[in-house]
């Protein structure tokens, strides 16, 4: 309570002041509460303005609820007095506007439009470059050409860029016969991008008139592309003579021949269907292709047993050839192609891994031991002498159709001396079987011979190899089937083969004959001379002499016998270590050969891989990759106790170990550092991809520092790059092994 300046006014107590005692805010100036004093002569109470900085007048406090515009007005007045707050508010508003602009704008407003594409091929190139993706115009050009190649590319694709030069090289050679069209299928405004979708680039499609597309999936090199284009240009080869027929049938690829007489009409019935079946085969399988040929002369068709026009013949080198069953299957292009692909016989298979993630090699190696041969291959060369030599070895290895009975029929007109010289000598013994009663005047006499397999020529056995162990095993197997031979009754010798009870790939041959008891002594010395070992059949000619020496006889082997133990003919059927044979182009896949242990600049290499046994052997690289060397290599692998030594892959980056804290060991230095050392050796097995090995590194280094003595060597070996003998290999990494001195 205060008095006014005049000193005559009354003191008025406001209602607001009465609430001060109930917790209302009290505005103080100094130490005393300040009140509102009414002016003299006034009936209403008028508040005095509060001093600057002390807030609003007290009369506004009573309401405590003001309109929003008052708050805005007060904020603006405050910002007018403080410029820093005004600048902050302006900056915050601008930032909010920019954020809303970027958030609510469309993507096309902020993405830069793509630049128009540039030509992919040079202007002087014979390739028609439709770099704006005009696939419809490409189809229009295709209708006016017999053979068309579409190269569908993406300008950013590295493989498309690499294949551009190869396509241009082929186009320069075949531009007068083939139309080459390149289409940019990545330009987003082009029709190729809108109408077609691709999972990879480049895509090469060929069209033979209205037939197509025939997609090419082979290596992107000029030679392979040119060969495929020429195959599409001439899917059916004309065979005019016997010499051409022999060349056609001796080719590595399976062959299908059709006989059509063109005398009556320019296009005999069924020829167009046969022609389209050749195109179907190229469309189905671009690697294991089948060669199609046509014969027009009836005399030449009789050479392959074709008599009626419209017949189709499938040649198989080892099995019996087939004729298309017209009565069982409809004569359509798809059926002919499927029939040929299902019944073809592929002895030597090409493998062309593309270098990416693929199970191609793994799927082939899981089938069994594989012989991989790396040769430099020229797809467009007319003659391949090395390939012909390899094919001859493969044919001999797979020739399992020979049999003693068949040999005897084919050579029945030869004299005995020449026949004996061609036949191997079996290891035989005579067995006399007793009859079921003593009154019988006849007995069965069997000639029991050791044979390596059934249905093929017996494995040649020299006299020292014909031992009692082989005969004892044969006798045990023979007596298990004794009941069959006891009931046998025949006045001429009949032979049969039966499986050994011990080995799944050994057979024994028994040739039995029923004779009189009194003639036993005579027949053992004479009748044997008039019998020939046959398979599942009777002896066709009894005047041929073939001496079968017995194990107990001490006579010398006749000089007319020629031993041929090292023959590879039919070896596939005489061993349970069957090889699957593959060819790889060393110009494309030499990296795989180097990983297997190849070296040198000639790029000729052969290796046998046995995935199940986790071993592989390599052909001595000092020897040339020719037929005789391959035969010896295959024979040594096929032996029960193979003399081949397992090849151990070694890291070529490391040579002689250098003096250091931890010695890096390789396959070539393992024996010198670890086994032949005069010190104790602590060896760590690791790999670069092993995370636990990397964690163990600092511990192993610290351990080396603590154990550093003159009598201890600390070393490590990368087992992913270095093979070791089986007794020193480990099942997991990291592994630490200790090799004591002299132990």
XYZ file of C-alpha atoms in Angstrom, residues 63-392:
330
model
C -7.657 -13.087 -16.817
C -4.696 -15.537 -17.511
C -6.254 -16.359 -20.875
C -5.269 -14.207 -23.809
C -5.983 -14.616 -27.535
C -3.298 -16.167 -29.717
C -2.712 -12.939 -31.610
C -1.539 -11.353 -28.398
C 1.154 -14.024 -28.078
C 2.231 -13.469 -31.678
C 2.257 -9.726 -31.159
C 4.360 -10.068 -28.048
C 6.779 -12.451 -29.861
C 7.160 -10.025 -32.762
C 7.779 -7.120 -30.414
C 10.366 -9.178 -28.590
C 12.080 -10.156 -31.857
C 12.093 -6.503 -32.861
C 14.011 -5.650 -29.756
C 16.423 -8.653 -30.232
C 17.689 -9.031 -33.870
C 19.459 -12.350 -33.172
C 16.151 -14.103 -32.533
C 14.751 -12.647 -35.750
C 17.605 -14.021 -37.850
C 17.279 -17.473 -36.266
C 13.569 -17.601 -37.012
C 14.156 -16.608 -40.638
C 16.870 -19.282 -41.089
C 14.676 -21.961 -39.505
C 11.781 -21.081 -41.812
C 13.979 -21.274 -44.914
C 15.312 -24.676 -43.886
C 11.782 -25.944 -43.349
C 10.684 -24.750 -46.764
C 13.679 -26.392 -48.510
C 13.109 -29.705 -46.698
C 9.449 -29.742 -47.699
C 10.418 -28.966 -51.281
C 12.792 -31.938 -51.585
C 10.470 -34.271 -49.744
C 7.394 -33.593 -51.796
C 9.063 -33.270 -55.219
C 8.925 -36.086 -57.817
C 11.937 -38.210 -58.845
C 11.861 -37.070 -62.460
C 12.371 -33.538 -61.298
C 15.708 -34.342 -59.640
C 17.111 -37.161 -61.953
C 19.152 -36.047 -64.897
C 17.789 -37.417 -68.191
C 19.907 -40.079 -69.889
C 22.144 -39.050 -72.732
C 21.322 -40.440 -76.168
C 23.364 -43.555 -77.037
C 26.364 -43.514 -79.322
C 27.169 -45.974 -82.126
C 28.706 -49.185 -80.792
C 30.408 -50.273 -84.025
C 32.471 -47.996 -86.290
C 30.822 -46.495 -89.339
C 32.874 -48.573 -91.815
C 31.986 -51.861 -90.093
C 29.899 -54.421 -92.047
C 27.687 -54.794 -88.961
C 24.420 -52.835 -89.074
C 24.386 -51.009 -85.722
C 20.899 -50.137 -84.440
C 22.117 -48.307 -81.345
C 18.670 -46.814 -80.602
C 17.235 -50.306 -80.046
C 15.080 -50.581 -83.186
C 14.363 -54.308 -82.898
C 11.366 -53.999 -85.212
C 13.593 -52.704 -87.999
C 16.007 -55.573 -87.335
C 13.181 -58.070 -87.884
C 12.343 -56.287 -91.123
C 15.939 -56.668 -92.340
C 15.939 -60.334 -91.386
C 13.085 -61.166 -93.767
C 15.223 -60.185 -96.747
C 18.217 -62.381 -95.843
C 18.737 -66.143 -95.782
C 21.134 -66.152 -92.804
C 21.009 -63.416 -90.163
C 22.996 -62.921 -86.974
C 21.608 -60.714 -84.202
C 24.124 -59.321 -81.713
C 22.081 -57.967 -78.792
C 24.324 -55.949 -76.513
C 24.501 -53.465 -73.670
C 27.056 -50.654 -74.232
C 28.292 -50.791 -70.638
C 28.781 -54.599 -70.578
C 32.441 -55.644 -70.582
C 31.694 -58.930 -72.356
C 29.772 -57.074 -75.055
C 32.730 -54.763 -75.547
C 35.136 -57.722 -75.712
C 32.930 -59.619 -78.189
C 32.523 -56.584 -80.444
C 35.894 -57.099 -82.104
C 35.271 -60.839 -82.540
C 31.889 -60.231 -84.191
C 33.408 -57.654 -86.505
C 36.185 -60.085 -87.462
C 33.630 -62.757 -88.419
C 31.514 -60.193 -90.270
C 34.466 -59.174 -92.416
C 34.804 -62.788 -93.611
C 31.125 -63.706 -94.041
C 29.436 -60.387 -94.799
C 28.625 -61.461 -98.364
C 26.674 -64.500 -97.082
C 25.354 -63.482 -93.665
C 23.624 -60.312 -92.502
C 25.083 -59.049 -89.205
C 22.819 -56.789 -87.129
C 23.718 -55.305 -83.720
C 20.938 -53.946 -81.495
C 21.330 -51.877 -78.336
C 18.918 -53.547 -75.909
C 19.775 -51.296 -72.970
C 18.511 -47.925 -74.249
C 15.393 -47.359 -72.154
C 13.460 -45.660 -74.955
C 14.254 -48.352 -77.516
C 11.763 -51.045 -78.480
C 14.245 -53.837 -77.742
C 14.351 -52.840 -74.060
C 10.570 -52.474 -73.901
C 9.623 -55.648 -75.776
C 12.264 -58.110 -74.599
C 13.959 -58.894 -71.326
C 17.429 -60.389 -70.933
C 19.270 -61.791 -67.953
C 22.745 -61.430 -69.451
C 24.615 -59.746 -72.281
C 25.576 -60.198 -75.026
C 23.029 -62.481 -76.690
C 23.821 -63.943 -80.127
C 20.892 -65.313 -82.132
C 21.027 -66.784 -85.624
C 18.166 -67.213 -88.085
C 18.045 -69.549 -91.070
C 15.327 -67.963 -93.165
C 12.172 -68.322 -91.072
C 13.675 -70.785 -88.590
C 15.020 -69.352 -85.363
C 16.231 -68.029 -83.141
C 19.187 -70.390 -82.678
C 21.056 -69.011 -79.694
C 24.826 -69.375 -79.573
C 26.195 -70.006 -76.085
C 29.762 -70.986 -76.890
C 33.025 -69.103 -76.332
C 32.987 -65.502 -77.516
C 35.927 -65.920 -79.875
C 35.988 -65.419 -83.613
C 36.878 -69.030 -84.447
C 34.055 -70.630 -82.473
C 31.489 -68.059 -83.645
C 32.513 -68.555 -87.275
C 32.252 -72.343 -86.965
C 28.752 -72.080 -85.518
C 27.634 -69.634 -88.211
C 28.941 -71.951 -90.926
C 27.106 -74.843 -89.287
C 23.866 -72.859 -89.461
C 24.610 -71.914 -93.065
C 25.067 -75.595 -94.034
C 23.296 -77.759 -91.429
C 23.300 -80.794 -93.765
C 26.454 -81.966 -95.572
C 26.337 -83.608 -98.959
C 28.077 -87.029 -99.077
C 28.788 -87.902 -102.736
C 31.352 -90.742 -102.510
C 32.634 -93.583 -100.386
C 35.677 -91.553 -99.323
C 33.461 -88.737 -98.086
C 31.287 -91.291 -96.332
C 34.266 -92.704 -94.443
C 35.409 -89.227 -93.465
C 31.912 -88.389 -92.262
C 31.586 -91.516 -90.122
C 35.094 -91.274 -88.659
C 34.468 -87.812 -87.228
C 34.530 -87.197 -83.504
C 30.914 -86.057 -83.424
C 28.019 -88.497 -83.866
C 26.654 -88.636 -87.406
C 23.127 -88.889 -88.828
C 22.702 -89.740 -92.506
C 19.548 -89.445 -94.559
C 18.931 -91.110 -97.908
C 16.792 -89.082 -100.322
C 16.527 -89.542 -104.073
C 16.382 -86.235 -105.936
C 15.725 -87.793 -109.337
C 11.940 -87.647 -109.295
C 11.497 -84.169 -107.827
C 13.689 -81.227 -106.843
C 12.681 -81.792 -103.221
C 11.785 -85.375 -102.306
C 9.263 -86.053 -99.548
C 10.702 -85.805 -96.064
C 13.864 -83.910 -97.001
C 12.659 -80.568 -95.624
C 11.738 -82.280 -92.358
C 15.201 -83.861 -92.195
C 16.775 -80.470 -92.935
C 14.864 -78.790 -90.116
C 15.839 -81.574 -87.701
C 19.487 -80.553 -88.231
C 18.582 -77.002 -87.227
C 16.715 -78.356 -84.207
C 19.865 -80.157 -83.040
C 21.834 -76.899 -83.170
C 19.088 -75.229 -81.181
C 19.011 -77.955 -78.521
C 22.708 -78.509 -77.855
C 25.425 -76.232 -79.169
C 28.364 -78.223 -77.675
C 27.523 -81.903 -78.238
C 26.280 -81.283 -81.753
C 25.390 -84.012 -84.209
C 26.563 -83.862 -87.800
C 23.832 -84.351 -90.384
C 24.551 -85.617 -93.885
C 22.530 -86.586 -96.925
C 23.090 -89.343 -99.502
C 21.444 -89.186 -102.902
C 22.885 -92.315 -104.582
C 21.268 -95.655 -103.845
C 24.512 -97.586 -104.297
C 26.188 -95.468 -101.636
C 23.170 -95.818 -99.335
C 23.510 -99.605 -99.450
C 26.901 -99.253 -97.787
C 25.067 -98.336 -94.596
C 22.110 -100.681 -95.194
C 19.663 -98.022 -96.403
C 17.446 -99.128 -99.284
C 14.345 -96.917 -99.344
C 14.301 -93.176 -99.888
C 13.469 -91.203 -96.761
C 15.422 -93.493 -94.391
C 17.511 -91.966 -91.605
C 20.616 -93.678 -90.223
C 22.407 -92.963 -86.914
C 26.047 -94.063 -86.893
C 27.601 -95.302 -83.649
C 31.252 -96.303 -83.584
C 31.103 -99.097 -81.003
C 27.479 -100.078 -80.608
C 25.208 -101.183 -83.403
C 23.994 -98.331 -85.607
C 20.291 -97.516 -85.747
C 17.692 -96.696 -88.393
C 14.898 -94.272 -87.558
C 11.729 -96.252 -86.745
C 9.177 -94.679 -89.080
C 6.448 -97.103 -87.991
C 6.839 -96.298 -84.293
C 7.501 -92.544 -84.351
C 6.082 -89.769 -86.493
C 8.509 -88.429 -89.073
C 8.856 -84.901 -87.676
C 11.877 -82.672 -87.202
C 11.512 -82.624 -83.418
C 11.198 -86.431 -83.220
C 14.243 -87.040 -85.430
C 16.300 -84.626 -83.342
C 15.170 -86.187 -80.061
C 15.809 -89.704 -81.373
C 19.345 -88.796 -82.449
C 20.172 -86.998 -79.197
C 18.838 -89.839 -77.048
C 20.656 -92.613 -78.916
C 23.948 -90.932 -79.794
C 27.222 -92.379 -78.565
C 29.758 -89.849 -77.318
C 33.148 -91.337 -76.502
C 35.127 -88.124 -76.248
C 33.362 -85.104 -74.828
C 34.292 -81.444 -75.036
C 34.129 -79.370 -71.849
C 34.087 -75.599 -72.134
C 33.778 -74.017 -68.666
C 32.858 -70.363 -69.041
C 34.947 -69.178 -66.088
C 32.062 -68.112 -63.841
C 30.262 -69.880 -61.045
C 29.313 -73.226 -62.507
C 29.004 -76.904 -61.535
C 29.986 -78.111 -65.001
C 33.331 -79.625 -64.005
C 32.012 -80.918 -60.697
C 29.108 -82.759 -62.332
C 31.443 -84.479 -64.796
C 34.088 -85.419 -62.234
C 31.476 -86.971 -59.943
C 30.769 -89.601 -62.601
C 34.113 -91.310 -61.942
C 37.818 -91.030 -62.820
C 38.303 -88.587 -65.676
C 41.084 -88.106 -68.186
C 41.360 -84.415 -69.060
C 43.345 -83.584 -72.193
C 44.237 -79.961 -72.907
C 45.077 -79.257 -76.544
C 45.205 -76.013 -78.564
C 42.156 -76.269 -80.790
C 41.386 -74.331 -83.957
C 37.636 -74.671 -84.635
C 37.818 -73.660 -88.303
C 40.791 -75.835 -89.287
C 39.958 -78.559 -91.786
C 42.476 -81.076 -90.411
C 43.162 -81.896 -86.778
C 45.941 -84.553 -86.724
C 46.393 -84.508 -82.939
C 42.658 -84.802 -82.395
C 42.494 -87.742 -84.820
C 45.276 -89.503 -82.948
C 43.524 -88.997 -79.613
C 40.268 -90.259 -81.109
C 42.003 -93.436 -82.270
